Amino acid sequence: MVSYNNLCVIGLGYVGLPTATIFANKGFNVIGIDVDIKKVKSVNNGIAYIREPGLDELITHVVSEGKLRATVDMDEALDLCNIFLISVPTPVVAGVVDLSHVTGVSKNIAMKLQKDTLIVIESTLPPGTTNGLIRKILEKNSGLKADKDFYLAHVPERIAPGRAIEELLHAPRVVGGVGPRSTEKALEVYGMVNPNLLPTDATTAEFVKLIENTFRDLNIAFANLIALIAERFGIDVYEAIRLANTHP
């Protein structure tokens, strides 16, 4: 039986760094990968380079315990790890999602992909990407089959700045595999960190994240519109919103 305790987090940004730290604090042997040598050195010195309550202390602890280290060398992680969490940028440029970081990482993983490995993408993706493009890249370049020889899932990040640690540990997480075995394996791994998990399929998980992001953007736009109207009528918009919110 494969022991799932060697984990690699690819991308040590505002999502990846807290994620790597929390998994390390739960007993996983974690290798963090990033192209930024300054971030790598900071992690290995036990120092957080993002402002997040409680993160400094946790990083210092897990690095001193030898549970977390960072590197720019992905080859080392590919040889040692059987869990890969991908948390790289997927920016929208001129209305088009740039998936180059995710596809590049996927190709690198596929070249040395071993059986029974779990690959999870936390980056925001268009619906169908995990079970479509990413699956094809991994299968084509490895010769292995997803949900049979290895596991592939999408677990969208749900981190609000300033509450990352609390939310990683307790906020509901949507877990969607490309098949039932992948969902089950992702639930097993994430369940060691957060018991509040919601199983689904990968494409639904991707769509759920887009719903959340869109709803937030609509709320911001609506609040800005209300503020402009309130200003025209000489109304205190904060008071008006407070009163409106008394109706659940």
Short mmCIF file of C-alpha atoms in Angstrom, two decimals:
data_model
loop_
_atom_site.label_atom_id
_atom_site.label_comp_id
_atom_site.label_asym_id
_atom_site.label_seq_id
_atom_site.Cartn_x
_atom_site.Cartn_y
_atom_site.Cartn_z
CA MET A 1 0.00 0.00 0.00
CA VAL A 2 1.35 3.42 -0.99
CA SER A 3 2.06 5.79 1.91
CA TYR A 4 0.87 9.29 0.98
CA ASN A 5 3.09 11.50 3.11
CA ASN A 6 5.50 13.10 0.61
CA LEU A 7 3.81 16.14 -0.86
CA CYS A 8 4.90 18.82 -3.30
CA VAL A 9 3.28 22.25 -3.60
CA ILE A 10 4.08 23.96 -6.89
CA GLY A 11 3.73 27.73 -6.68
CA LEU A 12 4.44 29.41 -3.34
CA GLY A 13 2.22 32.47 -3.62
CA TYR A 14 -0.53 33.70 -1.30
CA VAL A 15 -2.30 30.33 -1.71
CA GLY A 16 0.60 27.93 -2.13
CA LEU A 17 2.70 29.08 0.82
CA PRO A 18 -0.03 28.76 3.49
CA THR A 19 -1.12 25.47 1.92
CA ALA A 20 2.39 24.02 2.05
CA THR A 21 2.79 25.19 5.64
CA ILE A 22 -0.50 23.72 6.84
CA PHE A 23 0.13 20.32 5.25
CA ALA A 24 3.63 20.29 6.77
CA ASN A 25 2.16 21.14 10.17
CA LYS A 26 -0.17 18.15 9.81
CA GLY A 27 2.78 15.79 9.41
CA PHE A 28 3.39 15.67 5.66
CA ASN A 29 6.93 15.94 4.30
CA VAL A 30 6.49 18.96 2.04
CA ILE A 31 8.65 20.31 -0.75
CA GLY A 32 7.68 23.73 -2.07
CA ILE A 33 8.57 24.64 -5.66
CA ASP A 34 8.85 28.17 -7.01
CA VAL A 35 10.81 29.90 -9.75
CA ASP A 36 11.50 32.87 -7.46
CA ILE A 37 14.79 32.17 -5.68
CA LYS A 38 14.02 34.88 -3.10
CA LYS A 39 10.86 33.05 -2.03
CA VAL A 40 12.75 29.76 -1.85
CA LYS A 41 15.46 31.24 0.37
CA SER A 42 12.87 32.91 2.58
CA VAL A 43 11.00 29.64 3.15
CA ASN A 44 14.19 27.74 3.91
CA ASN A 45 15.05 30.41 6.47
CA GLY A 46 11.66 29.90 8.09
CA ILE A 47 10.37 33.34 7.15
CA ALA A 48 7.00 34.19 5.60
CA TYR A 49 7.12 36.79 2.81
CA ILE A 50 3.38 37.40 2.80
CA ARG A 51 1.39 39.02 5.56
CA GLU A 52 -0.86 36.40 7.08
CA PRO A 53 -1.73 36.10 10.79
CA GLY A 54 -0.02 33.12 12.39
CA LEU A 55 1.91 32.10 9.27
CA ASP A 56 5.34 33.28 10.47
CA GLU A 57 5.20 31.11 13.58
CA LEU A 58 3.98 28.06 11.67
CA ILE A 59 6.67 28.33 8.98
CA THR A 60 9.40 28.71 11.57
CA HIS A 61 8.10 25.60 13.34
CA VAL A 62 7.72 23.28 10.32
CA VAL A 63 11.04 24.32 8.77
CA SER A 64 12.87 23.75 12.06
CA GLU A 65 11.20 20.33 12.30
CA GLY A 66 12.36 19.45 8.79
CA LYS A 67 8.81 19.07 7.49
CA LEU A 68 8.98 21.89 4.93
CA ARG A 69 11.68 23.00 2.54
CA ALA A 70 11.67 24.86 -0.77
CA THR A 71 13.60 24.56 -4.01
CA VAL A 72 13.58 25.65 -7.63
CA ASP A 73 14.47 22.11 -8.72
CA MET A 74 11.31 20.21 -9.64
CA ASP A 75 13.22 17.05 -10.63
CA GLU A 76 14.01 16.35 -7.00
CA ALA A 77 10.34 16.57 -6.03
CA LEU A 78 9.30 14.36 -8.94
CA ASP A 79 11.55 11.61 -7.61
CA LEU A 80 10.45 11.90 -3.98
CA CYS A 81 6.78 12.92 -3.92
CA ASN A 82 3.54 11.07 -4.60
CA ILE A 83 1.22 14.05 -4.09
CA PHE A 84 1.41 17.22 -6.20
CA LEU A 85 -0.67 20.29 -5.46
CA ILE A 86 -0.53 22.82 -8.31
CA SER A 87 -1.12 26.41 -7.28
CA VAL A 88 0.25 28.53 -10.11
CA PRO A 89 -1.23 31.69 -11.71
CA THR A 90 -3.90 31.46 -14.41
CA PRO A 91 -4.25 35.14 -15.36
CA VAL A 92 -6.81 36.45 -17.83
CA VAL A 93 -5.14 38.45 -20.62
CA ALA A 94 -7.36 40.30 -23.10
CA GLY A 95 -10.27 38.08 -22.15
CA VAL A 96 -8.34 34.84 -22.60
CA VAL A 97 -7.19 32.60 -19.74
CA ASP A 98 -3.45 31.97 -19.78
CA LEU A 99 -3.03 28.30 -18.91
CA SER A 100 0.66 28.14 -19.81
CA HIS A 101 1.85 27.82 -16.19
CA VAL A 102 -0.54 24.95 -15.44
CA THR A 103 0.16 23.10 -18.69
CA GLY A 104 3.92 23.57 -18.30
CA VAL A 105 3.89 22.12 -14.80
CA SER A 106 1.65 19.26 -15.93
CA LYS A 107 4.08 18.33 -18.71
CA ASN A 108 6.98 18.32 -16.25
CA ILE A 109 5.09 16.06 -13.84
CA ALA A 110 4.02 13.73 -16.65
CA MET A 111 7.60 13.08 -17.76
CA LYS A 112 8.31 11.27 -14.47
CA LEU A 113 4.78 10.41 -13.38
CA GLN A 114 4.67 7.29 -11.22
CA LYS A 115 1.71 5.02 -10.62
CA ASP A 116 -0.64 5.88 -7.73
CA THR A 117 0.45 9.53 -7.70
CA LEU A 118 -2.19 12.11 -6.78
CA ILE A 119 -2.21 15.38 -8.74
CA VAL A 120 -4.47 18.19 -7.57
CA ILE A 121 -4.96 21.52 -9.31
CA GLU A 122 -5.99 24.37 -7.01
CA SER A 123 -5.54 27.11 -9.62
CA THR A 124 -8.74 28.60 -11.05
CA LEU A 125 -9.58 26.95 -14.39
CA PRO A 126 -12.27 27.13 -17.09
CA PRO A 127 -14.79 24.27 -16.67
CA GLY A 128 -13.59 21.09 -18.32
CA THR A 129 -9.87 21.90 -18.20
CA THR A 130 -8.82 19.32 -15.59
CA ASN A 131 -10.69 16.42 -17.18
CA GLY A 132 -9.85 17.66 -20.68
CA LEU A 133 -6.59 19.43 -21.45
CA ILE A 134 -4.70 18.56 -18.25
CA ARG A 135 -5.76 14.93 -18.33
CA LYS A 136 -4.67 14.62 -21.97
CA ILE A 137 -1.26 16.16 -21.23
CA LEU A 138 -0.63 13.85 -18.29
CA GLU A 139 -1.79 10.70 -20.06
CA LYS A 140 -0.04 11.45 -23.36
CA ASN A 141 3.32 12.23 -21.79
CA SER A 142 3.30 9.47 -19.17
CA GLY A 143 1.57 6.57 -20.87
CA LEU A 144 -0.58 6.16 -17.75
CA LYS A 145 -4.35 6.48 -17.40
CA ALA A 146 -6.06 8.90 -15.04
CA ASP A 147 -8.32 7.35 -12.37
CA LYS A 148 -6.73 3.98 -13.12
CA ASP A 149 -2.95 4.36 -12.85
CA PHE A 150 -2.87 7.78 -11.16
CA TYR A 151 -5.32 10.17 -9.52
CA LEU A 152 -6.29 13.63 -10.81
CA ALA A 153 -8.55 16.16 -9.11
CA HIS A 154 -9.50 19.82 -8.90
CA VAL A 155 -9.80 21.39 -5.45
CA PRO A 156 -10.31 25.13 -5.93
CA GLU A 157 -8.63 27.38 -3.41
CA ARG A 158 -10.88 29.24 -0.98
CA ILE A 159 -8.55 31.59 0.83
CA ALA A 160 -9.36 35.12 1.93
CA PRO A 161 -6.29 37.23 2.78
CA GLY A 162 -5.94 37.52 6.53
CA ARG A 163 -7.86 34.28 7.17
CA ALA A 164 -5.82 31.76 5.22
CA ILE A 165 -4.90 29.42 8.06
CA GLU A 166 -8.40 29.35 9.55
CA GLU A 167 -9.99 28.69 6.17
CA LEU A 168 -7.50 26.00 5.12
CA LEU A 169 -8.30 24.13 8.31
CA HIS A 170 -12.05 24.66 8.59
CA ALA A 171 -13.73 26.27 5.56
CA PRO A 172 -15.68 23.85 3.32
CA ARG A 173 -13.56 22.60 0.40
CA VAL A 174 -15.02 21.37 -2.87
CA VAL A 175 -13.18 18.24 -4.01
CA GLY A 176 -13.71 17.00 -7.56
CA GLY A 177 -11.89 14.12 -9.21
CA VAL A 178 -11.87 13.13 -12.87
CA GLY A 179 -13.38 9.85 -11.69
CA PRO A 180 -14.60 8.27 -8.44
CA ARG A 181 -11.21 6.86 -7.46
CA SER A 182 -9.56 10.26 -7.90
CA THR A 183 -12.24 11.96 -5.82
CA GLU A 184 -11.84 9.36 -3.08
CA LYS A 185 -8.04 9.74 -2.98
CA ALA A 186 -8.21 13.55 -2.90
CA LEU A 187 -10.78 13.36 -0.07
CA GLU A 188 -8.43 11.06 1.84
CA VAL A 189 -5.48 13.46 1.56
CA TYR A 190 -7.35 16.72 2.18
CA GLY A 191 -9.29 15.07 5.00
CA MET A 192 -6.05 14.88 6.96
CA VAL A 193 -6.05 18.68 7.06
CA ASN A 194 -9.70 19.72 6.85
CA PRO A 195 -12.68 17.45 7.69
CA ASN A 196 -15.20 19.77 6.01
CA LEU A 197 -15.08 18.42 2.45
CA LEU A 198 -17.70 18.40 -0.32
CA PRO A 199 -17.19 15.71 -2.99
CA THR A 200 -18.14 16.28 -6.63
CA ASP A 201 -16.55 15.90 -10.07
CA ALA A 202 -13.68 17.99 -11.43
CA THR A 203 -15.70 20.03 -13.93
CA THR A 204 -18.35 20.94 -11.37
CA ALA A 205 -15.60 21.97 -8.94
CA GLU A 206 -14.13 24.28 -11.59
CA PHE A 207 -17.55 25.80 -12.27
CA VAL A 208 -18.26 26.31 -8.55
CA LYS A 209 -15.11 28.42 -8.22
CA LEU A 210 -16.14 30.60 -11.17
CA ILE A 211 -19.60 31.08 -9.60
CA GLU A 212 -17.98 32.25 -6.36
CA ASN A 213 -15.64 34.66 -8.12
CA THR A 214 -18.41 36.08 -10.33
CA PHE A 215 -20.79 36.53 -7.40
CA ARG A 216 -18.12 38.46 -5.51
CA ASP A 217 -17.45 40.69 -8.52
CA LEU A 218 -21.19 41.35 -8.97
CA ASN A 219 -21.49 42.34 -5.32
CA ILE A 220 -18.58 44.75 -5.62
CA ALA A 221 -20.05 46.30 -8.76
CA PHE A 222 -23.48 46.59 -7.12
CA ALA A 223 -22.02 48.23 -4.02
CA ASN A 224 -20.17 50.77 -6.18
CA LEU A 225 -23.37 51.57 -8.09
CA ILE A 226 -25.29 52.05 -4.83
CA ALA A 227 -22.55 54.38 -3.56
CA LEU A 228 -22.81 56.56 -6.69
CA ILE A 229 -26.59 56.81 -6.38
CA ALA A 230 -26.41 57.51 -2.64
CA GLU A 231 -23.90 60.31 -3.28
CA ARG A 232 -26.30 61.94 -5.75
CA PHE A 233 -29.10 62.00 -3.16
CA GLY A 234 -26.89 62.97 -0.22
CA ILE A 235 -27.41 59.63 1.52
CA ASP A 236 -24.91 57.96 3.84
CA VAL A 237 -24.38 54.75 1.84
CA TYR A 238 -22.92 52.83 4.79
CA GLU A 239 -26.00 53.57 6.91
CA ALA A 240 -28.29 52.64 4.05
CA ILE A 241 -26.49 49.31 3.51
CA ARG A 242 -26.56 48.58 7.25
CA LEU A 243 -30.32 49.12 7.34
CA ALA A 244 -30.90 47.10 4.17
CA ASN A 245 -28.95 44.19 5.69
CA THR A 246 -31.39 43.98 8.64
CA HIS A 247 -33.60 42.01 6.25
CA PRO A 248 -31.90 38.58 5.93
#
